[in-house]
XYZ file of C-alpha atoms in Angstrom:
666
model
C -17.740 30.263 -38.555
C -14.084 29.601 -39.237
C -13.749 26.997 -41.917
C -11.239 24.244 -41.621
C -7.986 24.967 -43.313
C -7.518 23.395 -46.675
C -5.674 20.111 -46.661
C -4.039 18.873 -49.788
C -5.611 15.883 -51.424
C -2.337 14.763 -52.913
C -1.899 12.343 -50.078
C -4.387 9.917 -48.711
C -5.433 9.257 -45.160
C -5.526 5.597 -44.287
C -8.523 4.080 -42.578
C -6.283 3.157 -39.707
C -4.955 6.655 -39.191
C -8.422 8.145 -39.354
C -10.337 5.887 -37.029
C -7.749 3.834 -35.140
C -7.540 5.447 -31.695
C -4.009 4.189 -31.149
C -2.477 5.839 -34.190
C -1.033 9.316 -34.179
C -2.941 10.267 -37.298
C -1.575 13.754 -37.673
C 1.944 12.639 -38.493
C 1.874 8.890 -39.010
C -0.297 8.679 -42.102
C 1.008 5.451 -43.488
C 1.608 7.145 -46.834
C 4.717 8.841 -48.124
C 2.746 11.920 -49.103
C 1.975 12.771 -45.489
C 5.239 11.802 -43.781
C 6.740 14.916 -42.288
C 3.828 17.006 -43.510
C 3.731 20.107 -41.360
C 0.414 21.198 -39.928
C -0.498 24.207 -37.845
C -0.576 23.499 -34.131
C -4.099 23.320 -32.815
C -5.523 24.152 -29.425
C -6.321 21.142 -27.350
C -9.174 21.079 -24.924
C -8.135 20.489 -21.320
C -9.776 17.402 -20.044
C -9.004 15.570 -23.269
C -5.820 13.820 -24.204
C -3.707 15.182 -26.989
C -2.313 13.192 -29.848
C 0.889 12.743 -27.904
C -0.803 10.060 -25.846
C -1.112 6.545 -27.198
C -3.926 5.520 -24.947
C -7.515 6.263 -24.255
C -8.120 7.298 -20.692
C -11.405 7.791 -18.874
C -10.681 11.508 -18.775
C -10.167 11.670 -22.541
C -12.997 9.541 -23.821
C -15.743 9.277 -21.245
C -18.969 11.206 -21.208
C -19.392 13.121 -17.947
C -23.031 12.094 -17.891
C -22.430 8.388 -17.690
C -18.934 8.390 -16.224
C -20.275 8.264 -12.690
C -22.912 5.622 -13.163
C -20.505 2.918 -12.114
C -19.695 -0.115 -14.231
C -20.794 -3.673 -13.972
C -18.664 -6.765 -14.095
C -20.980 -8.543 -16.521
C -20.661 -6.019 -19.313
C -18.083 -4.078 -21.248
C -18.398 -0.588 -22.623
C -20.655 -0.841 -25.644
C -23.081 1.901 -24.687
C -21.271 3.202 -21.677
C -19.403 6.428 -21.992
C -15.932 4.965 -22.182
C -14.062 3.594 -25.155
C -11.689 1.810 -22.786
C -12.441 -1.864 -22.542
C -13.138 -3.112 -19.036
C -10.984 -6.241 -18.807
C -9.803 -8.237 -15.883
C -6.127 -7.462 -15.289
C -5.219 -10.988 -16.291
C -7.167 -10.818 -19.514
C -5.630 -10.024 -22.869
C -6.970 -7.740 -25.529
C -8.849 -9.686 -28.203
C -6.913 -7.706 -30.789
C -3.767 -9.469 -29.690
C -5.182 -12.940 -29.923
C -7.357 -12.198 -32.906
C -10.571 -13.130 -31.118
C -13.921 -11.637 -32.094
C -15.995 -10.247 -29.254
C -19.042 -12.228 -28.314
C -22.523 -11.034 -27.531
C -22.740 -7.870 -25.485
C -25.132 -7.747 -22.574
C -27.646 -4.884 -22.573
C -26.459 -1.888 -20.671
C -28.230 -0.519 -17.662
C -28.038 2.772 -15.861
C -29.776 4.819 -13.209
C -32.884 6.663 -14.376
C -31.406 10.126 -14.048
C -29.386 11.210 -17.047
C -27.647 13.919 -15.037
C -27.053 12.763 -11.443
C -26.844 15.591 -8.965
C -23.609 14.231 -7.514
C -21.904 13.506 -10.813
C -19.187 16.082 -10.190
C -18.378 14.939 -6.662
C -14.965 13.365 -6.442
C -16.087 10.563 -4.153
C -19.224 9.637 -6.028
C -17.616 7.091 -8.341
C -16.608 3.779 -6.861
C -14.630 1.583 -9.263
C -15.879 -1.909 -9.772
C -13.728 -5.056 -10.039
C -14.163 -4.854 -13.801
C -12.142 -1.646 -13.968
C -8.625 -2.204 -15.167
C -5.836 -0.238 -13.564
C -3.877 -0.463 -16.816
C -5.174 1.624 -19.744
C -6.038 -0.425 -22.822
C -5.058 1.196 -26.141
C -8.294 0.216 -27.871
C -11.525 -1.381 -26.735
C -12.264 -4.779 -28.247
C -15.501 -3.498 -29.734
C -13.942 -0.446 -31.391
C -11.002 -2.531 -32.550
C -13.250 -5.171 -34.084
C -15.366 -2.565 -35.855
C -12.264 -0.841 -37.155
C -11.023 -4.135 -38.612
C -14.378 -4.869 -40.249
C -14.586 -1.420 -41.842
C -11.061 -1.671 -43.220
C -11.684 -5.174 -44.591
C -14.982 -4.261 -46.240
C -13.547 -1.191 -47.926
C -10.569 -3.182 -49.198
C -12.849 -5.819 -50.729
C -15.354 -3.472 -52.359
C -15.206 -3.148 -56.124
C -15.314 0.318 -57.589
C -13.168 1.819 -54.842
C -9.504 2.568 -55.280
C -7.458 0.253 -53.099
C -4.198 1.016 -51.423
C -1.064 -1.053 -51.062
C -0.840 -4.008 -48.747
C 0.991 -2.075 -46.065
C -1.591 0.645 -45.616
C -4.799 -1.221 -46.468
C -7.236 1.192 -48.074
C -5.110 4.278 -47.702
C -6.153 5.637 -51.094
C -9.846 5.659 -50.273
C -10.081 7.628 -47.054
C -8.626 11.072 -47.400
C -8.500 14.176 -45.339
C -10.874 15.659 -47.878
C -13.715 13.524 -46.483
C -13.577 15.199 -43.087
C -12.732 18.511 -44.699
C -15.942 18.328 -46.733
C -17.904 17.239 -43.688
C -16.832 20.275 -41.660
C -17.202 22.691 -44.547
C -20.530 21.603 -46.036
C -22.515 19.451 -43.597
C -21.437 20.660 -40.170
C -22.952 24.172 -40.513
C -26.405 22.626 -41.018
C -26.215 20.025 -38.226
C -23.439 21.002 -35.769
C -23.770 18.020 -33.441
C -20.059 17.121 -33.356
C -17.853 19.458 -31.347
C -15.052 20.314 -33.724
C -12.510 21.701 -31.210
C -12.512 18.439 -29.224
C -13.133 15.983 -32.078
C -9.558 15.253 -33.125
C -7.959 15.293 -29.653
C -10.395 12.632 -28.427
C -9.524 10.184 -31.231
C -13.044 9.407 -32.459
C -14.637 5.992 -32.563
C -14.384 4.109 -35.876
C -18.136 4.244 -36.477
C -18.387 7.977 -35.876
C -15.387 8.736 -38.079
C -16.806 6.452 -40.784
C -20.211 8.142 -40.646
C -18.595 11.554 -40.985
C -16.365 10.380 -43.834
C -19.367 8.857 -45.615
C -21.212 12.173 -45.454
C -18.135 14.118 -46.519
C -17.705 11.857 -49.539
C -21.103 12.981 -50.824
C -19.518 16.374 -51.521
C -16.443 14.898 -53.206
C -16.157 15.118 -56.990
C -13.835 12.121 -57.444
C -15.346 9.328 -59.568
C -15.440 6.768 -56.749
C -16.552 9.153 -54.000
C -20.288 8.373 -54.079
C -19.630 4.617 -54.213
C -17.239 4.968 -51.306
C -19.904 6.838 -49.335
C -22.494 4.123 -49.993
C -20.077 1.400 -48.922
C -19.153 3.165 -45.692
C -22.832 3.767 -44.955
C -23.707 0.105 -45.432
C -20.775 -1.252 -43.420
C -21.340 1.152 -40.535
C -25.078 0.438 -40.507
C -24.483 -3.323 -40.355
C -22.091 -2.893 -37.448
C -24.538 -0.630 -35.660
C -27.258 -3.279 -35.879
C -25.105 -5.593 -33.764
C -25.057 -3.118 -30.907
C -27.234 -3.115 -27.847
C -29.855 -0.438 -27.521
C -28.416 3.068 -27.767
C -30.248 5.494 -25.507
C -29.923 9.035 -24.203
C -27.451 7.695 -21.610
C -25.078 6.130 -24.135
C -21.739 7.656 -25.001
C -21.880 10.702 -27.251
C -20.086 9.047 -30.169
C -22.830 6.418 -30.425
C -25.623 9.001 -30.369
C -23.870 11.070 -33.010
C -23.278 8.013 -35.183
C -26.936 6.985 -35.091
C -28.067 10.432 -36.195
C -25.463 10.856 -38.944
C -26.108 7.429 -40.458
C -29.859 8.051 -40.306
C -29.810 11.312 -42.220
C -27.386 9.937 -44.797
C -29.498 6.809 -45.309
C -32.662 8.842 -45.840
C -31.325 10.578 -48.936
C -28.327 8.575 -50.178
C -28.780 4.865 -49.385
C -28.694 2.258 -52.132
C -32.381 1.546 -51.593
C -35.047 4.156 -50.946
C -35.476 4.084 -47.153
C -37.677 6.965 -46.063
C -39.051 5.351 -42.918
C -37.069 6.052 -39.786
C -35.076 3.084 -38.570
C -36.080 1.352 -35.356
C -32.761 2.324 -33.774
C -33.256 6.010 -34.528
C -36.853 5.952 -33.299
C -35.720 4.313 -30.071
C -32.953 6.858 -29.513
C -35.217 9.774 -30.437
C -37.860 8.597 -27.975
C -35.249 8.133 -25.256
C -33.906 11.645 -25.785
C -37.420 13.056 -25.850
C -38.196 11.387 -22.530
C -35.117 13.082 -21.082
C -36.128 16.493 -22.422
C -36.873 17.921 -18.967
C -33.295 17.220 -17.913
C -31.885 18.380 -21.234
C -33.813 21.633 -20.861
C -31.651 22.612 -17.891
C -28.827 25.076 -18.399
C -25.665 23.359 -19.755
C -23.611 26.128 -18.137
C -25.099 25.452 -14.709
C -21.877 23.950 -13.349
C -19.772 26.748 -14.828
C -21.983 29.388 -13.210
C -21.362 27.882 -9.751
C -17.585 28.284 -9.978
C -15.855 30.757 -7.696
C -14.028 33.733 -9.125
C -10.765 32.156 -7.978
C -11.417 29.032 -10.032
C -8.627 26.704 -11.028
C -8.010 25.368 -14.555
C -9.204 21.983 -13.327
C -12.506 23.513 -12.207
C -13.004 25.138 -15.599
C -12.097 21.927 -17.405
C -14.698 19.989 -15.411
C -17.355 22.626 -16.061
C -16.475 22.595 -19.757
C -16.762 18.834 -19.821
C -20.231 18.973 -18.276
C -21.315 21.722 -20.694
C -20.019 19.869 -23.734
C -21.808 16.635 -22.919
C -25.081 18.301 -21.934
C -25.111 20.696 -24.894
C -24.270 17.925 -27.380
C -27.091 15.677 -26.195
C -29.500 18.592 -26.422
C -28.292 19.351 -29.950
C -28.778 15.746 -31.037
C -32.366 15.853 -29.773
C -33.046 19.126 -31.582
C -31.360 17.909 -34.766
C -33.538 14.784 -34.580
C -36.623 17.003 -34.451
C -35.430 18.810 -37.584
C -34.748 15.535 -39.411
C -38.089 14.082 -38.361
C -39.856 17.210 -39.587
C -38.071 16.857 -42.923
C -39.365 13.314 -43.313
C -42.902 14.464 -42.592
C -42.491 17.288 -45.110
C -40.673 15.541 -47.959
C -42.165 12.052 -47.820
C -45.533 12.476 -46.076
C -44.354 10.200 -43.259
C -45.999 10.108 -39.850
C -43.979 11.947 -37.191
C -41.859 9.784 -34.928
C -42.930 11.583 -31.752
C -46.699 12.074 -31.565
C -48.038 14.046 -28.637
C -51.389 13.085 -27.119
C -51.578 15.726 -24.425
C -55.003 16.680 -23.127
C -55.936 20.382 -23.077
C -55.463 21.898 -19.626
C -58.032 23.984 -17.817
C -57.830 27.717 -17.518
C -55.056 28.061 -20.070
C -52.569 26.355 -17.773
C -49.144 25.787 -19.323
C -48.390 22.510 -21.013
C -46.780 19.781 -18.957
C -44.436 19.132 -21.869
C -41.178 20.907 -21.207
C -39.898 23.172 -23.967
C -36.180 23.049 -24.671
C -34.290 26.329 -25.100
C -32.436 26.994 -28.322
C -28.943 25.503 -28.596
C -26.064 27.696 -27.558
C -24.712 30.208 -30.033
C -22.444 29.075 -32.826
C -19.769 31.383 -31.453
C -19.723 29.637 -28.068
C -19.973 26.161 -29.643
C -16.914 26.689 -31.842
C -14.727 28.506 -29.315
C -11.447 26.936 -28.197
C -9.270 26.498 -26.198
C -11.056 26.188 -22.876
C -9.606 29.468 -21.593
C -11.273 31.337 -24.469
C -14.448 29.324 -23.965
C -14.478 30.278 -20.273
C -14.320 33.960 -21.145
C -17.102 33.575 -23.705
C -19.257 31.571 -21.305
C -18.845 34.245 -18.631
C -20.538 36.709 -20.975
C -23.427 34.361 -21.744
C -26.627 35.256 -19.970
C -28.341 32.626 -17.875
C -31.752 31.545 -19.207
C -34.662 33.303 -17.528
C -37.935 31.788 -16.455
C -40.596 32.622 -19.021
C -44.322 32.837 -18.480
C -46.652 30.588 -20.518
C -47.536 33.617 -22.649
C -43.872 34.420 -23.281
C -43.186 30.810 -24.268
C -45.603 31.236 -27.161
C -43.175 33.743 -28.692
C -39.921 32.092 -29.781
C -36.606 33.584 -28.765
C -34.716 35.288 -31.568
C -32.106 32.940 -33.088
C -28.607 34.176 -33.845
C -27.277 31.513 -36.242
C -28.412 28.937 -38.794
C -28.896 25.954 -36.486
C -30.821 27.993 -33.949
C -32.989 29.305 -36.791
C -33.688 25.801 -38.099
C -34.714 24.588 -34.654
C -36.892 27.661 -34.175
C -38.609 27.265 -37.559
C -39.401 23.600 -36.915
C -40.727 24.416 -33.454
C -42.900 27.245 -34.806
C -44.004 26.144 -38.299
C -47.054 28.413 -38.343
C -45.151 31.638 -37.770
C -43.987 33.667 -40.787
C -40.264 33.688 -41.417
C -39.998 37.430 -40.765
C -41.395 36.881 -37.287
C -38.989 34.055 -36.449
C -35.744 35.251 -38.004
C -33.952 38.547 -37.401
C -33.144 40.642 -40.451
C -29.434 39.793 -40.360
C -30.180 36.060 -40.742
C -32.285 36.667 -43.842
C -29.274 37.749 -45.899
C -26.256 35.956 -47.308
C -25.772 32.203 -47.562
C -27.491 31.531 -44.253
C -30.539 33.466 -45.358
C -30.567 31.700 -48.729
C -30.616 28.262 -47.079
C -33.291 29.251 -44.573
C -35.425 30.846 -47.282
C -35.030 27.700 -49.396
C -36.230 25.515 -46.528
C -39.154 27.805 -45.727
C -40.384 27.766 -49.328
C -39.992 23.981 -49.488
C -42.001 23.529 -46.284
C -44.793 25.793 -47.550
C -44.802 24.023 -50.910
C -45.114 20.607 -49.265
C -47.717 21.826 -46.779
C -49.980 22.815 -49.687
C -49.319 19.670 -51.765
C -50.585 16.082 -51.424
C -47.002 14.821 -51.589
C -47.692 11.092 -51.505
C -50.401 11.309 -54.174
C -48.086 13.413 -56.341
C -45.347 10.780 -56.065
C -47.801 7.942 -56.761
C -49.260 9.563 -59.876
C -45.969 10.766 -61.358
C -44.416 7.369 -60.637
C -47.374 5.563 -62.215
C -48.251 3.553 -59.102
C -44.625 3.285 -57.945
C -43.745 5.313 -54.889
C -40.452 5.388 -52.992
C -39.288 2.072 -54.391
C -42.541 0.213 -53.762
C -45.405 -0.780 -56.036
C -48.946 -0.036 -54.905
C -50.819 -3.169 -53.942
C -54.014 -2.363 -55.835
C -55.243 -0.237 -58.710
C -57.889 1.423 -56.550
C -55.240 3.278 -54.560
C -53.704 4.584 -57.773
C -57.074 5.821 -59.028
C -57.759 7.453 -55.676
C -54.392 9.218 -55.846
C -55.289 10.626 -59.271
C -58.637 11.881 -57.986
C -56.931 13.541 -55.035
C -54.417 15.231 -57.323
C -57.183 16.465 -59.630
C -59.045 17.886 -56.645
C -55.829 19.578 -55.514
C -55.427 21.318 -58.876
C -59.090 22.325 -58.899
C -58.802 23.725 -55.371
C -56.903 26.637 -56.930
C -55.685 28.303 -53.749
C -53.655 25.376 -52.398
C -52.256 24.364 -55.780
C -51.388 27.943 -56.757
C -49.694 28.468 -53.396
C -47.671 25.289 -53.877
C -46.646 26.283 -57.419
C -45.641 29.763 -56.296
C -43.380 28.388 -53.558
C -42.042 25.693 -55.914
C -40.976 28.277 -58.483
C -39.368 30.321 -55.716
C -37.359 27.239 -54.726
C -36.297 26.544 -58.316
C -35.520 30.156 -59.124
C -33.285 30.483 -56.086
C -31.072 27.560 -57.144
C -31.077 27.583 -60.973
C -28.766 29.995 -62.734
C -28.771 30.557 -66.503
C -25.889 32.346 -68.226
C -24.850 33.111 -71.786
C -21.643 31.167 -72.219
C -20.096 32.285 -75.525
C -18.966 35.496 -77.152
C -22.059 35.671 -79.361
C -24.323 35.724 -76.290
C -26.523 33.038 -77.810
C -25.357 29.837 -76.084
C -27.296 29.503 -72.829
C -26.005 27.233 -70.067
C -27.610 26.116 -66.812
C -25.901 25.754 -63.439
C -27.037 25.345 -59.849
C -26.229 27.292 -56.698
C -25.662 24.526 -54.172
C -26.892 24.857 -50.611
C -24.920 21.687 -49.725
C -27.914 20.342 -47.810
C -28.457 16.614 -48.306
C -32.165 17.117 -48.943
C -31.679 19.758 -51.649
C -31.848 17.419 -54.711
C -35.051 15.787 -53.442
C -36.593 19.190 -52.678
C -35.832 20.389 -56.214
C -37.330 17.169 -57.593
C -40.542 17.740 -55.628
C -40.680 21.348 -56.818
C -40.342 20.212 -60.435
C -43.144 17.656 -59.962
C -45.432 20.308 -58.457
C -44.868 22.521 -61.501
C -45.414 19.561 -63.836
C -48.648 18.434 -62.166
C -50.189 21.908 -62.133
C -49.044 22.702 -65.672
C -50.035 19.292 -67.010
C -53.562 19.650 -65.708
C -53.866 23.292 -66.769
C -52.639 22.622 -70.302
C -54.900 19.572 -70.604
C -57.925 21.627 -69.588
C -56.938 24.353 -72.053
C -56.543 21.807 -74.836
C -59.907 20.203 -74.067
C -61.590 23.614 -74.082
C -60.033 24.492 -77.443
C -57.810 27.303 -76.155
C -54.721 25.862 -77.779
C -52.174 23.120 -77.563
C -50.808 22.255 -74.163
C -47.868 20.403 -75.627
C -44.585 21.004 -73.968
C -41.198 21.143 -75.586
C -40.809 18.905 -78.599
C -38.430 15.985 -78.293
C -35.210 16.587 -80.192
C -33.968 14.556 -83.072
C -31.842 11.460 -82.377
C -28.593 13.212 -83.258
C -29.042 15.762 -80.462
C -29.766 12.925 -78.039
C -26.483 11.239 -78.907
C -24.525 14.462 -78.774
C -25.611 15.076 -75.187
C -25.518 11.525 -73.886
C -21.764 11.219 -73.890
C -21.258 14.166 -71.531
C -23.834 13.263 -68.910
C -23.558 10.749 -66.075
C -27.314 10.148 -65.914
C -28.589 6.579 -66.239
C -30.565 7.674 -69.317
C -29.434 9.828 -72.253
C -30.497 13.417 -72.793
C -33.871 13.777 -74.487
C -33.849 17.488 -75.257
C -31.213 19.589 -76.901
C -29.216 21.314 -74.156
C -29.805 24.754 -75.695
C -33.540 24.120 -76.008
C -33.897 22.804 -72.452
C -32.000 25.778 -71.022
C -34.104 28.350 -72.871
C -37.334 26.553 -71.983
C -36.350 26.532 -68.303
C -35.436 30.201 -68.266
C -38.674 31.185 -70.006
C -40.783 29.133 -67.602
C -39.130 30.567 -64.486
C -39.367 34.100 -65.872
C -43.063 33.709 -66.730
C -43.904 32.356 -63.268
C -41.970 35.078 -61.436
C -45.031 36.808 -60.014
C -45.531 38.636 -56.745
C -48.191 36.462 -55.111
C -49.665 33.000 -55.428
C -52.946 34.424 -56.702
C -51.157 35.845 -59.739
C -50.321 32.306 -60.893
C -53.873 32.028 -62.257
C -53.179 34.919 -64.673
C -50.363 33.071 -66.444
C -51.134 31.577 -69.849
C -52.073 27.878 -69.659
C -49.702 26.992 -72.481
C -46.769 28.579 -70.638
C -47.611 26.652 -67.473
C -47.663 23.421 -69.476
C -44.158 23.850 -70.878
C -42.261 22.143 -68.095
C -40.326 19.521 -70.078
C -37.222 21.699 -70.286
C -37.334 22.247 -66.530
C -37.732 18.523 -65.842
C -34.826 17.735 -68.168
C -32.541 20.283 -66.526
C -33.298 18.948 -63.036
C -32.786 15.368 -64.199
C -29.484 15.877 -65.985
C -27.755 18.561 -63.981
C -28.960 17.906 -60.436
C -30.089 14.304 -60.038
C -28.397 12.292 -62.780
C -24.936 12.226 -61.203
C -26.178 11.070 -57.789
C -26.345 7.493 -56.540
C -28.904 5.829 -54.306
C -32.380 4.407 -54.628
C -34.163 7.706 -54.020
C -32.307 9.589 -56.737
C -32.472 6.655 -59.157
C -36.254 6.602 -58.861
C -36.449 10.366 -59.324
C -34.287 10.171 -62.442
C -36.447 7.435 -63.992
C -39.686 9.312 -63.285
C -38.394 12.532 -64.844
C -37.082 10.632 -67.862
C -40.509 9.083 -68.493
C -42.297 12.393 -68.114
C -39.958 14.176 -70.532
C -39.889 11.279 -72.968
C -43.652 11.408 -73.335
C -44.213 7.677 -73.049
C -46.025 8.120 -69.749
C -49.481 6.559 -69.585
C -50.757 9.682 -67.850
C -53.114 11.075 -70.479
C -54.874 12.728 -67.553
C -55.211 12.368 -63.827
């Protein structure tokens, strides 16, 4: 995938220039650093307006799915496809008079998400609510833009700009740069070639900037991300129901805010929000329509097709493919919540078995289109690429049991979630098992196998001493039951050894130890980042699995007189102070950095065995020495992160390393 070109961070992108649809954000930055800044010309997608236009138009902003539903005089476009406000000609924009929009009536639409006549020229009859004059900005988008700018300006801990540009110093091009570079490859649900030309909605741009800020190293970046997440979430709660028929920007915003909130919100929020569950269910109900070929319109074009024909086919493909991708990305996110937090799945199937091996009534959705086709622009190049794309073939029920071979990371993720019982070698081709893509997929596979063989909730309850995911258990009996379950898990041998083996594979793939001085005696620890939002939590779970198994094994060895199961000894106070000043963790370092690094390397080397069964041959005392590993994860991976989930993880690891835990056994 071609990465976005680097954009200097010397200048700052104002909130207005990023999310205000009326502003020519490429050249009118509102800051002296960007005035006259030359940028490479980019290909614009026909069917979308370029930045030379001041106004939204139905052609530039509407979804082809809902464009032909017709509009109703009693409502304006909150969950319709258009960002153009539907005002009476005599009405004035509320931005001019400073009015705040009132309550929005629930949207309604025909039951079919893809009407058969949606591409017919005469199928759309304008209603009296349609304005013949284009409005620069809808009242809803304009109001949300104003709220976001005001909230960012008033938030402490975030650099503020001058009065003329509002919060120009807080939103930078780097936010979107980081989004495209680090997050987009894992969840490509926003079409990059058409994103900038369509002038995105304020909420979508804010959600993307909030995610991009998580990868920013500036001191205020994480706080800025949290603030954007909270403001955008509050605004989203005021919306009507967002369904599979809503405009694409709203669907994308719901998903992006949901995944960010799961791992980075100020409070630990692992349960799916009601809005996401509603949207997910709506998309799932439309799966039979979404399973149809997005290139169906393109394949019907004559050989002597006009540019307008291709543009209309591209528009249909883009909308259909994006909605399908959001549904598939939602499945991946939902599976992550089940895996990482032992949550119940959002979509539970209660389908009765069919006689005679008849195929399931539930329609299976093909893999998303290839990354190459998804990223291709302009439309002329896309048309050539689409012409070489084979049409999907009807598959027998037996053939549907064997997944199609994925060709890129997102396809592989969707395939792995859809076929969790198949080995990775059977799902992924050899070329996807190498390089960065292979490393991320291998990481996720090991994490899923680790969690599948671990009582995750009981592990979190016991290690947190009756606190789990920001909540205190209501009674002691549940805590005691969790300890019994965890003991039984360790005693089960096969499951616990399998979990430990996969956990050490996860840790070994990310932790790098190097000798950092000329004497080759100073060992330092670093991490190979996958840039996946769930990576820190996955490493935390892996460390807890190793701790629980080693803690129990060393305790049993100590009780049987085989030796001391004590882990690394706590350093003297002077080493604590020497490390505390250089770390951003909420708590100071407990172990000497050199000691923790060597302990971690020795543990990972000792547990580097070929199979899970070989874990039982490792010395109990070695398995019990996990304090260095816990300290390294706490200080170098979790300590610098904000949010309720990471704060809880940091406190738990601190207690376990400190040795003041009340867990004499479990």
